[in-house]
């Protein structure tokens, strides 16, 4: 018996298209967690793809979140990578677990947006941005 891949209803063998969803029926349904969905696109940028430039290393998650939200609202692609590992900051134990030594929050920006991101980040974070930058971004 064929199934609708979208609404998951079962139909008689002579039915080829779902009358509700207008989807082509399939013989086998994928489990819910493996179902391919066109409804929700993954908007997360791929930091392993080319075109991302490490720009700054921030010391606070609050600054990183603030910057990420502000740049995304301006349409500037940004990725924040945390230096905290599976076992906490840098995966350390002992005295540094009491006084955490964090690797910080690495800011990656799409290479076509470096100047705009630098300008916006300087407005938002001021001197902290200049001290945190890993590269010099010329206009």
C-alpha atoms as a printed R data frame, in Angstrom:
    type eleno elety resid chain resno      x      y      z
1   ATOM     1    CA   UNK     A     1  0.000  0.000  0.000
2   ATOM     2    CA   UNK     A     2  1.411  3.447 -0.880
3   ATOM     3    CA   UNK     A     3  1.951  6.225  1.654
4   ATOM     4    CA   UNK     A     4  2.109  9.997  1.479
5   ATOM     5    CA   UNK     A     5  5.625 11.112  2.528
6   ATOM     6    CA   UNK     A     6  4.262 14.400  3.886
7   ATOM     7    CA   UNK     A     7  1.105 13.581  5.856
8   ATOM     8    CA   UNK     A     8  2.055  9.878  6.216
9   ATOM     9    CA   UNK     A     9 -1.437  8.546  5.399
10  ATOM    10    CA   UNK     A    10 -1.841  5.170  3.720
11  ATOM    11    CA   UNK     A    11 -3.838  4.861  0.491
12  ATOM    12    CA   UNK     A    12 -5.234  2.148 -1.743
13  ATOM    13    CA   UNK     A    13 -2.820  0.828 -4.406
14  ATOM    14    CA   UNK     A    14 -4.647  2.577 -7.256
15  ATOM    15    CA   UNK     A    15 -4.080  6.033 -5.688
16  ATOM    16    CA   UNK     A    16 -0.807  7.609 -6.943
17  ATOM    17    CA   UNK     A    17 -1.004 11.152 -5.532
18  ATOM    18    CA   UNK     A    18 -2.120 12.255 -2.065
19  ATOM    19    CA   UNK     A    19 -5.449 14.081 -2.464
20  ATOM    20    CA   UNK     A    20 -4.685 16.340  0.531
21  ATOM    21    CA   UNK     A    21 -0.995 17.191  0.055
22  ATOM    22    CA   UNK     A    22 -0.698 16.580 -3.686
23  ATOM    23    CA   UNK     A    23  2.525 14.643 -3.010
24  ATOM    24    CA   UNK     A    24  3.600 11.642 -5.070
25  ATOM    25    CA   UNK     A    25  2.978  8.523 -2.952
26  ATOM    26    CA   UNK     A    26  5.840  6.217 -1.956
27  ATOM    27    CA   UNK     A    27  5.951  2.502 -1.128
28  ATOM    28    CA   UNK     A    28  7.974  2.877  2.077
29  ATOM    29    CA   UNK     A    29  7.990  5.674  4.658
30  ATOM    30    CA   UNK     A    30 11.197  6.782  6.313
31  ATOM    31    CA   UNK     A    31 11.119  6.876 10.132
32  ATOM    32    CA   UNK     A    32 10.139 10.300 11.512
33  ATOM    33    CA   UNK     A    33 13.684 11.247 12.578
34  ATOM    34    CA   UNK     A    34 15.109 10.363  9.143
35  ATOM    35    CA   UNK     A    35 12.342 12.002  7.122
36  ATOM    36    CA   UNK     A    36 13.613 14.540  4.629
37  ATOM    37    CA   UNK     A    37 11.952 17.873  5.262
38  ATOM    38    CA   UNK     A    38 11.690 20.740  2.822
39  ATOM    39    CA   UNK     A    39  9.677 22.734  5.354
40  ATOM    40    CA   UNK     A    40 12.585 23.665  7.614
41  ATOM    41    CA   UNK     A    41 15.852 24.556  5.931
42  ATOM    42    CA   UNK     A    42 19.030 24.385  7.985
43  ATOM    43    CA   UNK     A    43 20.146 27.999  8.110
44  ATOM    44    CA   UNK     A    44 23.235 27.261 10.159
45  ATOM    45    CA   UNK     A    45 26.335 28.307  8.269
46  ATOM    46    CA   UNK     A    46 28.984 25.674  7.633
47  ATOM    47    CA   UNK     A    47 32.145 26.897  9.318
48  ATOM    48    CA   UNK     A    48 34.177 24.267  7.450
49  ATOM    49    CA   UNK     A    49 33.211 25.770  4.111
50  ATOM    50    CA   UNK     A    50 35.584 28.185  2.453
51  ATOM    51    CA   UNK     A    51 34.989 31.885  2.859
52  ATOM    52    CA   UNK     A    52 35.059 32.185  6.656
53  ATOM    53    CA   UNK     A    53 37.726 34.358  8.263
54  ATOM    54    CA   UNK     A    54 38.664 34.176 11.971
55  ATOM    55    CA   UNK     A    55 38.455 37.824 12.978
56  ATOM    56    CA   UNK     A    56 38.475 38.094 16.770
57  ATOM    57    CA   UNK     A    57 38.689 36.184 20.023
58  ATOM    58    CA   UNK     A    58 36.196 37.430 22.612
59  ATOM    59    CA   UNK     A    59 36.527 36.558 26.293
60  ATOM    60    CA   UNK     A    60 32.857 36.625 27.266
61  ATOM    61    CA   UNK     A    61 29.848 34.682 26.047
62  ATOM    62    CA   UNK     A    62 27.748 37.798 26.634
63  ATOM    63    CA   UNK     A    63 29.862 39.845 24.221
64  ATOM    64    CA   UNK     A    64 29.829 36.991 21.708
65  ATOM    65    CA   UNK     A    65 26.034 36.668 21.886
66  ATOM    66    CA   UNK     A    66 25.548 40.424 21.652
67  ATOM    67    CA   UNK     A    67 27.781 40.660 18.592
68  ATOM    68    CA   UNK     A    68 26.218 37.627 16.920
69  ATOM    69    CA   UNK     A    69 22.693 38.960 17.345
70  ATOM    70    CA   UNK     A    70 23.617 42.445 16.129
71  ATOM    71    CA   UNK     A    71 25.502 41.282 13.029
72  ATOM    72    CA   UNK     A    72 22.837 38.759 12.042
73  ATOM    73    CA   UNK     A    73 20.177 41.461 12.324
74  ATOM    74    CA   UNK     A    74 22.224 43.455  9.774
75  ATOM    75    CA   UNK     A    75 22.459 40.441  7.432
76  ATOM    76    CA   UNK     A    76 26.151 39.832  8.155
77  ATOM    77    CA   UNK     A    77 27.047 36.120  8.332
78  ATOM    78    CA   UNK     A    78 28.798 35.213 11.583
79  ATOM    79    CA   UNK     A    79 29.826 32.071 13.423
80  ATOM    80    CA   UNK     A    80 30.870 32.004 17.074
81  ATOM    81    CA   UNK     A    81 32.985 29.022 18.108
82  ATOM    82    CA   UNK     A    82 33.327 28.380 21.821
83  ATOM    83    CA   UNK     A    83 36.697 27.438 23.278
84  ATOM    84    CA   UNK     A    84 34.960 25.445 26.012
85  ATOM    85    CA   UNK     A    85 35.266 21.740 25.438
86  ATOM    86    CA   UNK     A    86 33.386 18.683 26.643
87  ATOM    87    CA   UNK     A    87 34.972 18.922 30.087
88  ATOM    88    CA   UNK     A    88 34.554 22.687 30.491
89  ATOM    89    CA   UNK     A    89 36.930 25.449 29.460
90  ATOM    90    CA   UNK     A    90 39.771 23.843 27.506
91  ATOM    91    CA   UNK     A    91 38.803 20.471 29.022
92  ATOM    92    CA   UNK     A    92 40.931 21.055 32.123
93  ATOM    93    CA   UNK     A    93 40.592 19.855 35.682
94  ATOM    94    CA   UNK     A    94 42.307 20.865 38.866
95  ATOM    95    CA   UNK     A    95 43.044 24.479 39.803
96  ATOM    96    CA   UNK     A    96 41.926 25.790 36.430
97  ATOM    97    CA   UNK     A    97 38.470 24.297 36.992
98  ATOM    98    CA   UNK     A    98 38.191 26.631 39.982
99  ATOM    99    CA   UNK     A    99 39.749 29.551 38.103
100 ATOM   100    CA   UNK     A   100 38.702 28.721 34.543
101 ATOM   101    CA   UNK     A   101 41.115 29.523 31.755
102 ATOM   102    CA   UNK     A   102 38.910 29.901 28.718
103 ATOM   103    CA   UNK     A   103 40.059 29.727 25.156
104 ATOM   104    CA   UNK     A   104 37.432 32.356 24.478
105 ATOM   105    CA   UNK     A   105 34.908 32.711 21.701
106 ATOM   106    CA   UNK     A   106 36.298 32.749 18.178
107 ATOM   107    CA   UNK     A   107 34.413 35.060 15.822
108 ATOM   108    CA   UNK     A   108 34.326 33.983 12.170
109 ATOM   109    CA   UNK     A   109 32.909 36.333  9.535
110 ATOM   110    CA   UNK     A   110 32.058 35.709  5.891
111 ATOM   111    CA   UNK     A   111 34.968 37.099  3.875
112 ATOM   112    CA   UNK     A   112 32.734 39.350  1.764
113 ATOM   113    CA   UNK     A   113 31.412 41.075  4.902
114 ATOM   114    CA   UNK     A   114 34.626 41.819  6.815
115 ATOM   115    CA   UNK     A   115 34.550 45.612  6.519
116 ATOM   116    CA   UNK     A   116 30.860 45.897  7.437
117 ATOM   117    CA   UNK     A   117 31.275 43.483 10.351
118 ATOM   118    CA   UNK     A   118 34.321 45.370 11.625
119 ATOM   119    CA   UNK     A   119 32.482 48.685 11.495
120 ATOM   120    CA   UNK     A   120 29.410 47.327 13.315
121 ATOM   121    CA   UNK     A   121 31.467 45.451 15.927
122 ATOM   122    CA   UNK     A   122 33.478 48.596 16.696
123 ATOM   123    CA   UNK     A   123 30.243 50.502 17.318
124 ATOM   124    CA   UNK     A   124 28.858 47.769 19.566
125 ATOM   125    CA   UNK     A   125 31.954 46.703 21.517
126 ATOM   126    CA   UNK     A   126 34.182 49.783 21.239
127 ATOM   127    CA   UNK     A   127 37.774 49.344 22.480
128 ATOM   128    CA   UNK     A   128 37.092 45.735 23.423
129 ATOM   129    CA   UNK     A   129 36.655 44.931 19.728
130 ATOM   130    CA   UNK     A   130 40.003 46.504 18.824
131 ATOM   131    CA   UNK     A   131 41.752 44.545 21.588
132 ATOM   132    CA   UNK     A   132 40.065 41.286 20.566
133 ATOM   133    CA   UNK     A   133 40.784 41.435 16.823
134 ATOM   134    CA   UNK     A   134 43.114 38.822 15.382
135 ATOM   135    CA   UNK     A   135 43.582 40.537 12.021
136 ATOM   136    CA   UNK     A   136 43.752 44.077 10.721
137 ATOM   137    CA   UNK     A   137 40.745 44.820  8.543
138 ATOM   138    CA   UNK     A   138 41.399 47.686  6.156
139 ATOM   139    CA   UNK     A   139 38.592 49.488  4.379
